[in-house]
Amino acid sequence: MTMQSVLSRVDTETHPLPTPRDHITSERTRSMIRIQQALLAGAREALAREGAVELLHPVIGPVTDPGSRGAKQVDVDYYGNRYKLMTSSILYKQTSLLAFDRIFLIAPNVRLEPIETSSTRRHLTEFHQIDVELAGATRDDAMAVAERLVRHAVATVVDRHSGLLESLGRDPEVLSAFAARPFGRVTHAEVVTELHRIGHSQSTGTEIEWDAEELISSTANGPFFVTDYPKGSRGFYDRENPEEASRLLNFDLIAPEGCGELCSGSEREYEYAKIVTRMRETGENPAKYAWYLDVIRQGIPASAGFGIGLERLTRWVAGLDSVWEANAYPKLPGVVSP
């Protein structure tokens, strides 16, 4: 499939994807990169205040996060062994808590998303996350850290680059007002009920569909959390609610203005027997995770954590039409590109 055949029908109808040279040299991209740099600076400052240590994690390994929603992993030959490009650093985040109680990383990720996600305006196959893990933390602790991080990152951009925001058509005062409001909280079940009320079909046992997520995002007056996703909708590492086993102690952070999910997180399963059971329940073969389970068997701290999509955060803060505009060398699902 060629670039143009895909792009002619996906999210580039309003902002056609330029050539790599035109994209990287445009003032729009240069402004985005400066805004993204300020977001990272603000995130690092916020996490330093939380006592978190920045680590550099692997980009390949014998196994990675199994992922969901049809995304595929990428295999690489590592001296005759089949390794994976990281789709998420969750396994390494958990085991790194043996060294430090609070860690974070700015992690590259590769996921071969289904081609149909090109039309969502918020999927890339290669992207970056601000990944955080907190030993001894609850879900509420992780949500509070995520909220403080986003608030400080937004404030940093507004303080340093109001002019750049305005050059992109983004009103800094509107952005500040969005971030200043306390982030709301609703449960997955409440979101499903509201979607049904307005006539949108949504399964009660799955993640919120992309078009439904955009719908609830477009009517929000600020960022908000969605909690308590049903068991089976997420990976084996999201901890079951001990008081309601059909629900997980997890969350998503949704941005307003139709931008959708910025962040996913949860309390983690950390007990060996429970993790093996959850792996089997989700169709994973525990033997694939040998190195990880060896560490788990010897004991790791209970924890909670999250990952914020850097390009998605940049898109929302800068007021960009699509997430590909928030990457210097964007790779859209199904599009062969530099």
XYZ file of N, CA and C in Angstrom, residues 197-313:
351
model
N -27.401 6.433 26.670
C -28.460 7.437 26.796
C -28.548 8.325 25.563
N -27.394 8.643 24.972
C -27.398 9.520 23.799
C -27.458 8.728 22.484
N -27.677 7.402 22.605
C -27.900 6.595 21.427
C -26.667 6.025 20.769
N -25.545 6.005 21.492
C -24.313 5.452 20.919
C -24.103 4.034 21.457
N -23.923 3.093 20.567
C -23.715 1.708 20.972
C -22.313 1.520 21.537
N -22.232 0.930 22.718
C -20.944 0.671 23.362
C -21.085 -0.558 24.247
N -20.195 -1.531 24.059
C -20.228 -2.731 24.878
C -19.884 -2.397 26.322
N -20.529 -3.112 27.246
C -20.248 -2.895 28.666
C -18.957 -3.579 29.110
N -18.450 -4.530 28.310
C -17.312 -5.330 28.747
C -16.012 -5.044 28.039
N -15.948 -3.962 27.264
C -14.732 -3.655 26.515
C -14.287 -2.225 26.778
N -13.103 -1.896 26.254
C -12.648 -0.519 26.326
C -13.604 0.393 25.575
N -13.587 1.682 25.923
C -14.407 2.644 25.205
C -13.905 2.727 23.770
N -14.817 2.568 22.815
C -14.428 2.609 21.413
C -13.882 3.988 21.051
N -13.028 4.033 20.002
C -12.349 5.279 19.654
C -13.327 6.392 19.314
N -14.371 6.090 18.532
C -15.310 7.152 18.175
C -16.127 7.594 19.380
N -16.424 6.657 20.288
C -17.147 7.013 21.507
C -16.280 7.858 22.428
N -14.995 7.517 22.489
C -14.066 8.291 23.310
C -13.943 9.722 22.803
N -13.896 9.865 21.479
C -13.836 11.210 20.900
C -15.116 11.981 21.212
N -16.224 11.281 21.221
C -17.514 11.910 21.506
C -17.561 12.457 22.928
N -17.166 11.642 23.908
C -17.217 12.131 25.291
C -16.145 13.191 25.532
N -15.043 13.095 24.804
C -13.987 14.094 24.928
C -14.440 15.447 24.401
N -15.224 15.436 23.332
C -15.614 16.690 22.677
C -16.566 17.521 23.518
N -17.241 16.905 24.486
C -18.195 17.641 25.326
C -17.636 17.952 26.709
N -16.394 17.579 26.988
C -15.800 17.781 28.310
C -15.334 19.219 28.487
N -15.364 19.701 29.732
C -14.891 21.057 30.008
C -13.476 21.077 30.563
N -12.787 19.944 30.457
C -11.414 19.834 30.912
C -10.998 18.380 30.934
N -9.730 18.101 31.203
C -9.298 16.701 31.298
C -10.056 15.963 32.395
N -10.292 14.655 32.177
C -10.973 13.857 33.195
C -10.510 12.411 33.117
N -10.634 11.724 34.251
C -10.243 10.324 34.351
C -11.453 9.420 34.168
N -11.229 8.316 33.465
C -12.196 7.213 33.406
C -11.567 6.047 34.152
N -12.273 5.502 35.146
C -11.722 4.461 36.015
C -12.511 3.161 35.896
N -11.952 2.107 36.485
C -12.668 0.843 36.685
C -13.093 0.177 35.385
N -12.143 -0.028 34.491
C -12.437 -0.754 33.260
C -12.727 -2.223 33.592
N -13.555 -2.873 32.781
C -13.903 -4.269 33.077
C -12.714 -5.202 32.902
N -12.655 -6.214 33.737
C -11.623 -7.235 33.610
C -11.736 -7.885 32.234
N -10.611 -8.108 31.601
C -10.592 -8.659 30.263
C -10.362 -7.611 29.198
N -10.510 -6.330 29.564
C -10.322 -5.264 28.589
C -8.888 -4.755 28.560
N -8.079 -5.153 29.544
C -6.700 -4.682 29.645
C -5.766 -5.845 29.947
N -4.461 -5.563 30.030
C -3.447 -6.585 30.189
C -3.426 -7.238 31.558
N -2.610 -8.293 31.675
C -2.543 -9.083 32.912
C -1.969 -8.302 34.083
N -1.307 -7.199 33.820
C -0.615 -6.438 34.873
C -1.530 -5.437 35.573
N -2.701 -5.132 35.014
C -3.652 -4.255 35.691
C -4.329 -5.036 36.813
N -4.256 -4.524 38.005
C -4.710 -5.271 39.182
C -6.234 -5.336 39.271
N -6.721 -6.511 39.616
C -8.150 -6.670 39.885
C -8.518 -5.915 41.152
N -9.726 -5.384 41.171
C -10.255 -4.763 42.376
C -10.647 -5.884 43.346
N -10.001 -5.978 44.511
C -10.321 -7.075 45.429
C -11.763 -7.044 45.930
N -12.406 -5.880 45.826
C -13.791 -5.756 46.272
C -14.796 -5.978 45.140
N -14.300 -6.009 43.908
C -15.168 -6.223 42.746
C -14.303 -6.822 41.645
N -14.166 -8.145 41.657
C -13.200 -8.827 40.792
C -13.456 -8.628 39.309
N -14.649 -8.203 38.944
C -14.949 -7.987 37.527
C -14.396 -6.655 37.022
N -13.842 -5.853 37.934
C -13.321 -4.533 37.575
C -11.834 -4.447 37.902
N -11.157 -3.578 37.181
C -9.724 -3.381 37.378
C -9.460 -2.048 38.054
N -8.381 -2.006 38.824
C -7.991 -0.765 39.500
C -7.123 0.058 38.544
N -7.755 0.539 37.469
C -7.003 1.249 36.445
C -7.710 2.536 36.043
N -7.129 3.234 35.068
C -7.700 4.512 34.651
C -7.134 4.927 33.304
N -7.875 5.783 32.623
C -7.406 6.544 31.481
C -7.591 8.020 31.811
N -6.728 8.859 31.262
C -6.908 10.306 31.343
C -7.314 10.785 29.959
N -8.476 11.441 29.873
C -9.034 11.896 28.613
C -8.889 13.414 28.514
N -8.380 13.883 27.391
C -8.289 15.318 27.131
C -9.588 15.809 26.515
N -9.917 17.090 26.707
C -11.130 17.634 26.088
C -10.910 17.961 24.614
N -11.890 18.604 24.011
C -11.819 19.107 22.633
C -11.699 17.997 21.591
N -12.185 16.795 21.943
C -12.171 15.697 20.998
C -10.841 14.995 20.848
N -9.865 15.341 21.685
C -8.526 14.741 21.556
C -8.457 13.329 22.114
N -9.307 12.993 23.064
C -9.350 11.632 23.580
C -8.262 11.296 24.570
N -7.917 10.021 24.643
C -7.011 9.510 25.671
C -5.604 10.097 25.558
N -5.111 10.562 26.703
C -3.722 10.999 26.816
C -2.873 9.989 27.568
N -3.488 9.243 28.461
C -2.731 8.476 29.449
C -3.525 7.260 29.886
N -2.815 6.150 30.132
C -3.414 4.970 30.762
C -2.544 4.563 31.941
N -3.189 4.052 32.990
C -2.424 3.613 34.156
C -3.236 2.685 35.033
N -2.596 2.179 36.077
C -3.282 1.254 36.975
C -2.426 0.936 38.185
N -3.083 0.359 39.192
C -2.332 -0.429 40.163
C -1.908 -1.707 39.457
N -0.816 -2.322 39.933
C -0.254 -3.484 39.241
C -0.447 -4.763 40.046
N -0.647 -5.839 39.301
C -0.496 -7.156 39.912
C 1.001 -7.356 40.187
N 1.336 -7.872 41.363
C 2.754 -8.037 41.690
C 3.068 -9.383 42.350
N 2.048 -10.190 42.605
C 2.252 -11.504 43.206
C 2.383 -12.556 42.113
N 3.357 -13.420 42.237
C 3.698 -14.390 41.192
C 2.490 -15.224 40.763
N 1.815 -15.859 41.713
C 0.700 -16.751 41.367
C -0.424 -15.987 40.678
N -0.689 -14.796 41.146
C -1.760 -13.994 40.558
C -1.415 -13.589 39.129
N -0.162 -13.190 38.904
C 0.249 -12.773 37.565
C 0.164 -13.945 36.583
N 0.632 -15.132 36.990
C 0.561 -16.303 36.116
C -0.893 -16.624 35.774
N -1.763 -16.561 36.789
C -3.185 -16.808 36.548
C -3.760 -15.803 35.564
N -3.435 -14.528 35.753
C -3.943 -13.488 34.856
C -3.388 -13.653 33.450
N -2.125 -14.061 33.337
C -1.560 -14.315 32.006
C -2.374 -15.367 31.271
N -2.659 -16.452 31.965
C -3.415 -17.533 31.335
C -4.830 -17.093 30.982
N -5.439 -16.293 31.839
C -6.791 -15.798 31.579
C -6.837 -14.907 30.334
N -5.737 -14.187 30.084
C -5.702 -13.281 28.937
C -5.077 -13.924 27.706
N -4.834 -15.240 27.764
C -4.338 -15.954 26.602
C -2.844 -15.862 26.387
N -2.098 -15.440 27.420
C -0.647 -15.337 27.316
C 0.014 -16.617 27.825
N 1.139 -16.972 27.218
C 1.918 -18.129 27.648
C 2.966 -17.675 28.658
N 2.853 -18.064 29.937
C 3.826 -17.612 30.939
C 5.263 -17.939 30.581
N 5.499 -19.016 29.824
C 6.867 -19.398 29.476
C 7.579 -18.304 28.693
N 6.836 -17.490 27.935
C 7.449 -16.410 27.162
C 8.048 -15.343 28.076
N 7.537 -15.243 29.291
C 7.917 -14.165 30.204
C 8.893 -14.658 31.273
N 9.759 -15.580 30.912
C 10.611 -16.256 31.896
C 11.433 -15.293 32.731
N 12.121 -14.333 32.086
C 12.987 -13.439 32.863
C 12.176 -12.589 33.833
N 11.019 -12.119 33.368
C 10.139 -11.279 34.186
C 9.579 -12.071 35.359
N 9.104 -13.280 35.102
C 8.529 -14.095 36.170
C 9.588 -14.548 37.169
N 10.838 -14.738 36.717
C 11.915 -15.060 37.660
C 12.108 -13.935 38.663
N 12.036 -12.701 38.188
C 12.153 -11.548 39.089
C 10.946 -11.471 40.008
N 9.750 -11.654 39.441
C 8.518 -11.578 40.231
C 8.511 -12.633 41.330
N 8.980 -13.841 41.002
C 8.971 -14.944 41.967
C 9.769 -14.581 43.224
N 10.832 -13.831 43.037
C 11.673 -13.427 44.174
C 11.119 -12.218 44.924
N 10.090 -11.588 44.344
C 9.405 -10.502 45.037
C 9.737 -9.131 44.493
N 8.696 -8.369 44.156
C 8.851 -6.971 43.772
C 7.831 -6.158 44.561
N 8.027 -4.845 44.651
C 7.083 -4.027 45.418
C 5.713 -3.933 44.741
N 4.689 -3.780 45.551
C 3.404 -3.360 45.006
C 3.599 -1.970 44.401
N 2.845 -1.663 43.356
C 3.064 -0.377 42.698
C 1.846 0.047 41.902
N 1.919 1.285 41.430
C 0.960 1.818 40.463
C 1.742 2.730 39.539
N 1.250 2.878 38.316
C 1.958 3.717 37.367
C 1.099 4.061 36.175
N 1.717 4.773 35.242
C 0.984 5.214 34.053
C 1.954 5.585 32.947
N 1.410 5.728 31.751
C 2.164 6.210 30.604
C 1.360 7.279 29.887
N 1.984 8.436 29.657
C 1.342 9.538 28.935
C 1.914 9.592 27.528
N 1.062 9.537 26.531
C 1.524 9.636 25.154
C 2.036 11.038 24.860
N 3.327 11.162 24.588
C 3.925 12.482 24.391
C 3.338 13.183 23.173
N 3.206 12.467 22.065
C 2.644 13.096 20.873
C 1.185 13.481 21.075
N 0.430 12.665 21.787
C -0.967 13.021 22.061
C -1.059 14.250 22.968
N -0.207 14.305 23.976
C -0.193 15.475 24.852
C 0.195 16.718 24.060
